[in-house]
C-alpha cells in the first residue's frame, strides 16, 4: 500500500513538473521587441504614387517609340485592333506578324504553302481549308496566309485585326481600306 501511494505521489510530481516546464515558456513582453519593419525603412523602400506613375509613363513611352517627346501614355496605333468586315467572296490576307480574332461568321484558313496558321488559343496549327474557331487568336508569322468565308457561312463576318492586312475580292482586286 505504501508503495502504491509513493508511486502515485512520484507520478503526480513528475506530471506537474512536465506541465509547468512546458507551459511557462519565456514569452516576450509586449513592447520589448522591434516591429517587423520601421517607418523609416518603409518610406525608404516603397514608392510614392507619383514615382510609380513616372516609372509607368516612362516605360510606356519607351515601348511606344517615344512619341510626343517621350511623354505619351497612350499605345501606338499599331498596337490597336481594327474591326474588319469580310464579305462572301473576299479573302483577308495578313501581313507578317499580324494577328486575327474571328468574332462572327464561319471562315476557313488560307495558306499558299503547306504550313498552317498558328492558333494560339487552340494550341495548334490550322492547315489550309480548316475552319477557324470563333474568338481564337491567330498569329501570322509570314505573308501569304489569311482567312476566307466558308461556303457554309450565312452571317456577317467580323474580324479583329492587329497589324498589316490586305482584302482581295474573288477577281483579285484590292478592297480599299
PDB file of C-alpha atoms in Angstrom:
ATOM      1  CA  UNK A   1       0.000   0.000   0.000  1.00  0.00           C
ATOM      2  CA  UNK A   2       2.838   2.356   0.825  1.00  0.00           C
ATOM      3  CA  UNK A   3       4.453   1.529  -2.490  1.00  0.00           C
ATOM      4  CA  UNK A   4       1.334   2.470  -4.442  1.00  0.00           C
ATOM      5  CA  UNK A   5       0.956   5.787  -2.541  1.00  0.00           C
ATOM      6  CA  UNK A   6       4.609   6.549  -3.170  1.00  0.00           C
ATOM      7  CA  UNK A   7       4.191   5.670  -6.863  1.00  0.00           C
ATOM      8  CA  UNK A   8       1.150   7.967  -7.177  1.00  0.00           C
ATOM      9  CA  UNK A   9       2.979  10.813  -5.390  1.00  0.00           C
ATOM     10  CA  UNK A  10       6.068  10.494  -7.595  1.00  0.00           C
ATOM     11  CA  UNK A  11       3.851  10.304 -10.715  1.00  0.00           C
ATOM     12  CA  UNK A  12       1.949  13.453  -9.716  1.00  0.00           C
ATOM     13  CA  UNK A  13       5.172  15.352  -9.030  1.00  0.00           C
ATOM     14  CA  UNK A  14       6.611  14.242 -12.361  1.00  0.00           C
ATOM     15  CA  UNK A  15       3.455  15.240 -14.297  1.00  0.00           C
ATOM     16  CA  UNK A  16       3.303  18.642 -12.524  1.00  0.00           C
ATOM     17  CA  UNK A  17       6.977  19.254 -13.302  1.00  0.00           C
ATOM     18  CA  UNK A  18       6.498  18.381 -17.010  1.00  0.00           C
ATOM     19  CA  UNK A  19       3.426  20.610 -17.354  1.00  0.00           C
ATOM     20  CA  UNK A  20       4.983  23.562 -15.561  1.00  0.00           C
ATOM     21  CA  UNK A  21       8.233  23.423 -17.534  1.00  0.00           C
ATOM     22  CA  UNK A  22       6.464  23.477 -20.925  1.00  0.00           C
ATOM     23  CA  UNK A  23       3.557  25.831 -20.225  1.00  0.00           C
ATOM     24  CA  UNK A  24       5.541  28.666 -18.666  1.00  0.00           C
ATOM     25  CA  UNK A  25       7.983  29.202 -21.511  1.00  0.00           C
ATOM     26  CA  UNK A  26       9.594  32.607 -21.748  1.00  0.00           C
ATOM     27  CA  UNK A  27       7.301  34.769 -23.885  1.00  0.00           C
ATOM     28  CA  UNK A  28       8.374  38.244 -24.950  1.00  0.00           C
ATOM     29  CA  UNK A  29       6.742  41.101 -23.137  1.00  0.00           C
ATOM     30  CA  UNK A  30       4.724  43.487 -25.280  1.00  0.00           C
ATOM     31  CA  UNK A  31       6.721  46.484 -26.481  1.00  0.00           C
ATOM     32  CA  UNK A  32      10.147  44.969 -25.822  1.00  0.00           C
ATOM     33  CA  UNK A  33      10.842  43.704 -29.353  1.00  0.00           C
ATOM     34  CA  UNK A  34      11.289  45.667 -32.586  1.00  0.00           C
ATOM     35  CA  UNK A  35       8.362  45.775 -35.006  1.00  0.00           C
ATOM     36  CA  UNK A  36       8.578  43.834 -38.263  1.00  0.00           C
ATOM     37  CA  UNK A  37       9.746  46.991 -40.077  1.00  0.00           C
ATOM     38  CA  UNK A  38      10.219  50.563 -39.018  1.00  0.00           C
ATOM     39  CA  UNK A  39       8.514  53.541 -40.612  1.00  0.00           C
ATOM     40  CA  UNK A  40      11.818  54.869 -41.936  1.00  0.00           C
ATOM     41  CA  UNK A  41      12.559  51.507 -43.614  1.00  0.00           C
ATOM     42  CA  UNK A  42       9.082  51.508 -45.170  1.00  0.00           C
ATOM     43  CA  UNK A  43       9.463  55.040 -46.540  1.00  0.00           C
ATOM     44  CA  UNK A  44      12.930  54.281 -47.886  1.00  0.00           C
ATOM     45  CA  UNK A  45      11.966  51.061 -49.682  1.00  0.00           C
ATOM     46  CA  UNK A  46       8.499  51.862 -51.096  1.00  0.00           C
ATOM     47  CA  UNK A  47       7.475  54.089 -53.965  1.00  0.00           C
ATOM     48  CA  UNK A  48       5.115  57.013 -53.790  1.00  0.00           C
ATOM     49  CA  UNK A  49       2.161  57.196 -56.160  1.00  0.00           C
ATOM     50  CA  UNK A  50       3.853  59.969 -58.146  1.00  0.00           C
ATOM     51  CA  UNK A  51       7.023  57.890 -58.553  1.00  0.00           C
ATOM     52  CA  UNK A  52       5.010  54.851 -59.745  1.00  0.00           C
ATOM     53  CA  UNK A  53       3.180  56.994 -62.336  1.00  0.00           C
ATOM     54  CA  UNK A  54       6.517  58.392 -63.526  1.00  0.00           C
ATOM     55  CA  UNK A  55       8.019  54.912 -63.937  1.00  0.00           C
ATOM     56  CA  UNK A  56       4.960  53.583 -65.809  1.00  0.00           C
ATOM     57  CA  UNK A  57       4.812  56.625 -68.118  1.00  0.00           C
ATOM     58  CA  UNK A  58       8.497  56.305 -68.994  1.00  0.00           C
ATOM     59  CA  UNK A  59       8.137  52.550 -69.688  1.00  0.00           C
ATOM     60  CA  UNK A  60       5.133  53.147 -71.951  1.00  0.00           C
ATOM     61  CA  UNK A  61       6.966  55.945 -73.768  1.00  0.00           C
ATOM     62  CA  UNK A  62       9.994  53.690 -74.281  1.00  0.00           C
ATOM     63  CA  UNK A  63       7.820  50.893 -75.714  1.00  0.00           C
ATOM     64  CA  UNK A  64       5.822  53.308 -77.883  1.00  0.00           C
ATOM     65  CA  UNK A  65       8.938  54.654 -79.540  1.00  0.00           C
ATOM     66  CA  UNK A  66       8.990  57.868 -77.560  1.00  0.00           C
ATOM     67  CA  UNK A  67       6.240  59.667 -79.457  1.00  0.00           C
ATOM     68  CA  UNK A  68       5.116  63.096 -78.205  1.00  0.00           C
ATOM     69  CA  UNK A  69       8.539  63.863 -76.834  1.00  0.00           C
ATOM     70  CA  UNK A  70       8.700  60.662 -74.810  1.00  0.00           C
ATOM     71  CA  UNK A  71       5.736  61.583 -72.601  1.00  0.00           C
ATOM     72  CA  UNK A  72       2.980  59.658 -74.379  1.00  0.00           C
ATOM     73  CA  UNK A  73       0.873  57.407 -72.171  1.00  0.00           C
ATOM     74  CA  UNK A  74      -1.329  56.017 -74.978  1.00  0.00           C
ATOM     75  CA  UNK A  75      -0.455  52.956 -77.059  1.00  0.00           C
ATOM     76  CA  UNK A  76       0.610  53.486 -80.647  1.00  0.00           C
ATOM     77  CA  UNK A  77      -1.842  52.911 -83.479  1.00  0.00           C
ATOM     78  CA  UNK A  78      -0.024  49.684 -84.443  1.00  0.00           C
ATOM     79  CA  UNK A  79      -0.980  48.162 -81.086  1.00  0.00           C
ATOM     80  CA  UNK A  80      -4.701  48.853 -81.575  1.00  0.00           C
ATOM     81  CA  UNK A  81      -7.107  46.315 -83.012  1.00  0.00           C
ATOM     82  CA  UNK A  82      -9.148  47.244 -86.080  1.00  0.00           C
ATOM     83  CA  UNK A  83     -12.526  45.657 -86.769  1.00  0.00           C
ATOM     84  CA  UNK A  84     -12.833  44.470 -90.378  1.00  0.00           C
ATOM     85  CA  UNK A  85     -15.975  43.145 -92.065  1.00  0.00           C
ATOM     86  CA  UNK A  86     -15.318  40.374 -94.569  1.00  0.00           C
ATOM     87  CA  UNK A  87     -17.880  39.744 -97.324  1.00  0.00           C
ATOM     88  CA  UNK A  88     -18.527  36.437 -99.073  1.00  0.00           C
ATOM     89  CA  UNK A  89     -16.058  36.016-101.938  1.00  0.00           C
ATOM     90  CA  UNK A  90     -13.351  38.108-100.253  1.00  0.00           C
ATOM     91  CA  UNK A  91     -10.100  36.853 -98.726  1.00  0.00           C
ATOM     92  CA  UNK A  92      -8.379  38.599 -95.825  1.00  0.00           C
ATOM     93  CA  UNK A  93      -4.585  38.203 -96.082  1.00  0.00           C
ATOM     94  CA  UNK A  94      -2.352  39.007 -93.131  1.00  0.00           C
ATOM     95  CA  UNK A  95       0.936  40.857 -93.154  1.00  0.00           C
ATOM     96  CA  UNK A  96       3.927  39.314 -91.403  1.00  0.00           C
ATOM     97  CA  UNK A  97       3.353  39.428 -87.647  1.00  0.00           C
ATOM     98  CA  UNK A  98      -0.362  40.267 -87.898  1.00  0.00           C
ATOM     99  CA  UNK A  99      -2.959  38.873 -85.506  1.00  0.00           C
ATOM    100  CA  UNK A 100      -6.594  38.000 -86.242  1.00  0.00           C
ATOM    101  CA  UNK A 101      -9.511  37.141 -83.979  1.00  0.00           C
ATOM    102  CA  UNK A 102     -12.650  35.996 -85.815  1.00  0.00           C
ATOM    103  CA  UNK A 103     -15.620  37.361 -83.877  1.00  0.00           C
ATOM    104  CA  UNK A 104     -18.534  36.171 -86.017  1.00  0.00           C
ATOM    105  CA  UNK A 105     -19.220  34.055 -89.081  1.00  0.00           C
ATOM    106  CA  UNK A 106     -17.613  30.895 -90.414  1.00  0.00           C
ATOM    107  CA  UNK A 107     -14.209  31.232 -92.065  1.00  0.00           C
ATOM    108  CA  UNK A 108     -11.552  28.893 -93.417  1.00  0.00           C
ATOM    109  CA  UNK A 109      -7.775  29.118 -93.122  1.00  0.00           C
ATOM    110  CA  UNK A 110      -5.925  30.097 -96.315  1.00  0.00           C
ATOM    111  CA  UNK A 111      -2.241  29.399 -96.932  1.00  0.00           C
ATOM    112  CA  UNK A 112      -0.097  29.467-100.054  1.00  0.00           C
ATOM    113  CA  UNK A 113       2.214  26.764 -98.697  1.00  0.00           C
ATOM    114  CA  UNK A 114       1.947  23.580 -96.637  1.00  0.00           C
ATOM    115  CA  UNK A 115       2.497  25.424 -93.358  1.00  0.00           C
ATOM    116  CA  UNK A 116      -0.572  26.265 -91.321  1.00  0.00           C
ATOM    117  CA  UNK A 117      -1.675  29.252 -89.310  1.00  0.00           C
ATOM    118  CA  UNK A 118      -0.761  29.198 -85.604  1.00  0.00           C
ATOM    119  CA  UNK A 119      -3.944  29.154 -83.491  1.00  0.00           C
ATOM    120  CA  UNK A 120      -2.562  30.370 -80.182  1.00  0.00           C
ATOM    121  CA  UNK A 121      -5.794  29.813 -78.260  1.00  0.00           C
ATOM    122  CA  UNK A 122      -6.234  26.255 -79.544  1.00  0.00           C
ATOM    123  CA  UNK A 123      -2.525  25.446 -79.309  1.00  0.00           C
ATOM    124  CA  UNK A 124      -2.255  24.025 -82.832  1.00  0.00           C
ATOM    125  CA  UNK A 125      -1.550  24.906 -86.463  1.00  0.00           C
ATOM    126  CA  UNK A 126      -4.515  25.255 -88.790  1.00  0.00           C
ATOM    127  CA  UNK A 127      -3.765  23.854 -92.268  1.00  0.00           C
ATOM    128  CA  UNK A 128      -5.380  25.449 -95.322  1.00  0.00           C
ATOM    129  CA  UNK A 129      -9.105  24.692 -95.544  1.00  0.00           C
ATOM    130  CA  UNK A 130      -9.585  24.215 -91.788  1.00  0.00           C
ATOM    131  CA  UNK A 131     -12.494  26.072 -90.171  1.00  0.00           C
ATOM    132  CA  UNK A 132     -11.313  28.733 -87.723  1.00  0.00           C
ATOM    133  CA  UNK A 133     -12.969  28.729 -84.290  1.00  0.00           C
ATOM    134  CA  UNK A 134     -14.557  31.944 -83.079  1.00  0.00           C
ATOM    135  CA  UNK A 135     -12.628  34.091 -80.594  1.00  0.00           C
ATOM    136  CA  UNK A 136      -9.332  32.260 -81.177  1.00  0.00           C
ATOM    137  CA  UNK A 137      -6.159  34.302 -81.596  1.00  0.00           C
ATOM    138  CA  UNK A 138      -4.397  33.585 -84.890  1.00  0.00           C
ATOM    139  CA  UNK A 139      -0.825  34.799 -85.459  1.00  0.00           C
ATOM    140  CA  UNK A 140       0.610  35.067 -88.970  1.00  0.00           C
ATOM    141  CA  UNK A 141       4.421  34.761 -88.940  1.00  0.00           C
ATOM    142  CA  UNK A 142       4.746  35.391 -92.699  1.00  0.00           C
ATOM    143  CA  UNK A 143       2.710  36.871 -95.524  1.00  0.00           C
ATOM    144  CA  UNK A 144       0.663  34.713 -97.871  1.00  0.00           C
ATOM    145  CA  UNK A 145      -1.715  33.355 -95.262  1.00  0.00           C
ATOM    146  CA  UNK A 146      -5.158  34.505 -94.226  1.00  0.00           C
ATOM    147  CA  UNK A 147      -8.820  33.604 -93.966  1.00  0.00           C
ATOM    148  CA  UNK A 148     -11.817  33.457 -96.292  1.00  0.00           C
ATOM    149  CA  UNK A 149     -15.552  32.851 -95.765  1.00  0.00           C
ATOM    150  CA  UNK A 150     -16.661  29.244 -95.564  1.00  0.00           C
ATOM    151  CA  UNK A 151     -19.215  28.044 -98.123  1.00  0.00           C
ATOM    152  CA  UNK A 152     -21.409  27.238 -95.092  1.00  0.00           C
ATOM    153  CA  UNK A 153     -21.341  30.877 -93.898  1.00  0.00           C
ATOM    154  CA  UNK A 154     -24.746  32.558 -93.708  1.00  0.00           C
ATOM    155  CA  UNK A 155     -23.966  35.523 -91.429  1.00  0.00           C
ATOM    156  CA  UNK A 156     -21.806  38.638 -91.353  1.00  0.00           C
ATOM    157  CA  UNK A 157     -18.114  38.058 -90.725  1.00  0.00           C
ATOM    158  CA  UNK A 158     -16.307  40.413 -88.386  1.00  0.00           C
ATOM    159  CA  UNK A 159     -12.610  40.020 -87.640  1.00  0.00           C
ATOM    160  CA  UNK A 160     -10.443  41.952 -85.210  1.00  0.00           C
ATOM    161  CA  UNK A 161      -7.087  42.654 -86.880  1.00  0.00           C
ATOM    162  CA  UNK A 162      -3.800  43.891 -85.429  1.00  0.00           C
ATOM    163  CA  UNK A 163      -1.040  44.639 -87.904  1.00  0.00           C
ATOM    164  CA  UNK A 164      -0.951  44.776 -91.686  1.00  0.00           C
ATOM    165  CA  UNK A 165      -3.582  43.148 -93.856  1.00  0.00           C
ATOM    166  CA  UNK A 166      -4.998  43.113 -97.376  1.00  0.00           C
ATOM    167  CA  UNK A 167      -8.517  42.248 -98.536  1.00  0.00           C
ATOM    168  CA  UNK A 168      -8.900  40.818-102.034  1.00  0.00           C
ATOM    169  CA  UNK A 169     -12.137  40.208-103.936  1.00  0.00           C
ATOM    170  CA  UNK A 170     -12.705  36.903-105.753  1.00  0.00           C
ATOM    171  CA  UNK A 171     -11.492  38.517-109.009  1.00  0.00           C
ATOM    172  CA  UNK A 172      -8.187  39.549-107.347  1.00  0.00           C
ATOM    173  CA  UNK A 173      -8.975  43.256-106.989  1.00  0.00           C
ATOM    174  CA  UNK A 174      -7.989  45.040-103.773  1.00  0.00           C
ATOM    175  CA  UNK A 175     -10.699  46.258-101.446  1.00  0.00           C
ATOM    176  CA  UNK A 176      -9.949  49.847-100.368  1.00  0.00           C
ATOM    177  CA  UNK A 177      -9.364  50.331 -96.650  1.00  0.00           C
TER     178      UNK A 177
END
